[in-house]
Amino acid sequence: MLAVVDAPGASLDDMVAFANSEACLGSLSCTILAPEAVDAGVVDAAIADLHYGAVSVNVWSVFGYTSMANGATWGAHPTDGAEHSGHGYVGNHYGVPDIEKSVVRGGGSLAKPSVDLANRPPAIVYDALFTAIVRKAGAGGVATLLGRRLLGAIRGLLPFGSRGAPYGSVGRGN
């Protein structure tokens, strides 16, 4: 679910209090969009005060989820006693004790988006997602797919004969 709140004149502290209130149900993830002009200390204080399991700064909150592949965590904030967002977390491959939240930071500039959804990604991206998710082949299946595509591209660049043609028959009129 996406919740966007227009609060002209509200401070970042006001927005943190709103995000932590019962008006926003759940505690999985949230995103802070902060221009470079905002003091980094103010943003850090807001991150510390937010009761969310994953806080993303200037990036799409899905990167909070995908960061667990690099050792971060994904799950409800420990203060979510009503368990609106579940209980506990997944990830934490490095065994860091007393995890409260994961923080993912993007670049400071909001002028250039970190994920450009205006342009379609190359077909190989869709093929890899299909292989990993629909076929449930995981990382090994995606690696195989990428390897086959790479070999196919190399084959198209090199002057091999047709299948079944003897080696060295290219360009000899055979």
PDB file of C-alpha atoms in Angstrom, residues 53-119:
ATOM      1  CA  GLY A  53      11.841  -2.322  10.032  1.00  0.00           C
ATOM      2  CA  ALA A  54      13.307  -0.844   6.843  1.00  0.00           C
ATOM      3  CA  VAL A  55      13.847   2.846   6.170  1.00  0.00           C
ATOM      4  CA  SER A  56      14.827   3.925   2.663  1.00  0.00           C
ATOM      5  CA  VAL A  57      16.244   7.380   2.037  1.00  0.00           C
ATOM      6  CA  ASN A  58      15.841   8.774  -1.492  1.00  0.00           C
ATOM      7  CA  VAL A  59      15.255   5.303  -2.969  1.00  0.00           C
ATOM      8  CA  TRP A  60      12.258   3.063  -3.562  1.00  0.00           C
ATOM      9  CA  SER A  61      11.447   1.104  -0.405  1.00  0.00           C
ATOM     10  CA  VAL A  62      11.671  -2.202  -2.293  1.00  0.00           C
ATOM     11  CA  PHE A  63      15.444  -1.815  -1.951  1.00  0.00           C
ATOM     12  CA  GLY A  64      14.942  -2.244   1.784  1.00  0.00           C
ATOM     13  CA  TYR A  65      13.568  -5.691   0.981  1.00  0.00           C
ATOM     14  CA  THR A  66      16.214  -6.622  -1.569  1.00  0.00           C
ATOM     15  CA  SER A  67      19.021  -5.454   0.735  1.00  0.00           C
ATOM     16  CA  MET A  68      18.544  -8.569   2.826  1.00  0.00           C
ATOM     17  CA  ALA A  69      20.412 -10.445   0.084  1.00  0.00           C
ATOM     18  CA  ASN A  70      23.445  -8.413   1.203  1.00  0.00           C
ATOM     19  CA  GLY A  71      22.980  -9.118   4.902  1.00  0.00           C
ATOM     20  CA  ALA A  72      20.361  -6.571   5.953  1.00  0.00           C
ATOM     21  CA  THR A  73      17.010  -7.497   7.508  1.00  0.00           C
ATOM     22  CA  TRP A  74      13.363  -7.303   6.479  1.00  0.00           C
ATOM     23  CA  GLY A  75      10.542  -7.438   8.974  1.00  0.00           C
ATOM     24  CA  ALA A  76       8.410  -5.566  11.422  1.00  0.00           C
ATOM     25  CA  HIS A  77       9.885  -3.019  13.802  1.00  0.00           C
ATOM     26  CA  PRO A  78      10.308  -4.492  17.312  1.00  0.00           C
ATOM     27  CA  THR A  79       7.879  -1.929  18.777  1.00  0.00           C
ATOM     28  CA  ASP A  80       4.996  -3.260  16.631  1.00  0.00           C
ATOM     29  CA  GLY A  81       3.311  -5.003  19.572  1.00  0.00           C
ATOM     30  CA  ALA A  82       0.051  -5.496  17.682  1.00  0.00           C
ATOM     31  CA  GLU A  83       2.013  -7.388  15.012  1.00  0.00           C
ATOM     32  CA  HIS A  84       0.312  -5.514  12.162  1.00  0.00           C
ATOM     33  CA  SER A  85       3.354  -6.328  10.035  1.00  0.00           C
ATOM     34  CA  GLY A  86       4.142  -9.729  11.461  1.00  0.00           C
ATOM     35  CA  HIS A  87       6.628 -10.733  14.103  1.00  0.00           C
ATOM     36  CA  GLY A  88      10.394 -10.900  13.757  1.00  0.00           C
ATOM     37  CA  TYR A  89      12.457 -10.526  10.605  1.00  0.00           C
ATOM     38  CA  VAL A  90      14.340 -12.412   7.914  1.00  0.00           C
ATOM     39  CA  GLY A  91      17.895 -11.807   6.795  1.00  0.00           C
ATOM     40  CA  ASN A  92      20.703 -10.714   9.137  1.00  0.00           C
ATOM     41  CA  HIS A  93      23.193 -13.078   7.517  1.00  0.00           C
ATOM     42  CA  TYR A  94      26.007 -11.644   9.618  1.00  0.00           C
ATOM     43  CA  GLY A  95      24.268 -12.313  12.938  1.00  0.00           C
ATOM     44  CA  VAL A  96      24.289  -8.726  14.197  1.00  0.00           C
ATOM     45  CA  PRO A  97      22.604  -8.798  17.643  1.00  0.00           C
ATOM     46  CA  ASP A  98      19.545  -6.696  18.579  1.00  0.00           C
ATOM     47  CA  ILE A  99      18.593  -5.596  15.052  1.00  0.00           C
ATOM     48  CA  GLU A 100      16.008  -2.831  15.069  1.00  0.00           C
ATOM     49  CA  LYS A 101      15.903  -1.729  11.419  1.00  0.00           C
ATOM     50  CA  SER A 102      17.766  -1.667   8.143  1.00  0.00           C
ATOM     51  CA  VAL A 103      18.518   1.625   6.404  1.00  0.00           C
ATOM     52  CA  VAL A 104      19.096   1.933   2.662  1.00  0.00           C
ATOM     53  CA  ARG A 105      20.340   5.230   1.279  1.00  0.00           C
ATOM     54  CA  GLY A 106      20.256   6.461  -2.286  1.00  0.00           C
ATOM     55  CA  GLY A 107      21.976   9.438  -3.809  1.00  0.00           C
ATOM     56  CA  GLY A 108      21.235  12.847  -2.382  1.00  0.00           C
ATOM     57  CA  SER A 109      19.830  14.314  -5.561  1.00  0.00           C
ATOM     58  CA  LEU A 110      16.152  13.816  -6.266  1.00  0.00           C
ATOM     59  CA  ALA A 111      16.536  15.296  -9.740  1.00  0.00           C
ATOM     60  CA  LYS A 112      17.722  11.991 -11.231  1.00  0.00           C
ATOM     61  CA  PRO A 113      15.654   8.989 -10.122  1.00  0.00           C
ATOM     62  CA  SER A 114      17.547   5.975  -8.813  1.00  0.00           C
ATOM     63  CA  VAL A 115      15.140   3.678 -10.646  1.00  0.00           C
ATOM     64  CA  ASP A 116      13.949   4.995 -13.980  1.00  0.00           C
ATOM     65  CA  LEU A 117      10.585   3.365 -14.560  1.00  0.00           C
ATOM     66  CA  ALA A 118       9.900   5.541 -17.611  1.00  0.00           C
ATOM     67  CA  ASN A 119      12.059   3.332 -19.839  1.00  0.00           C
TER      68      ASN A 119
END
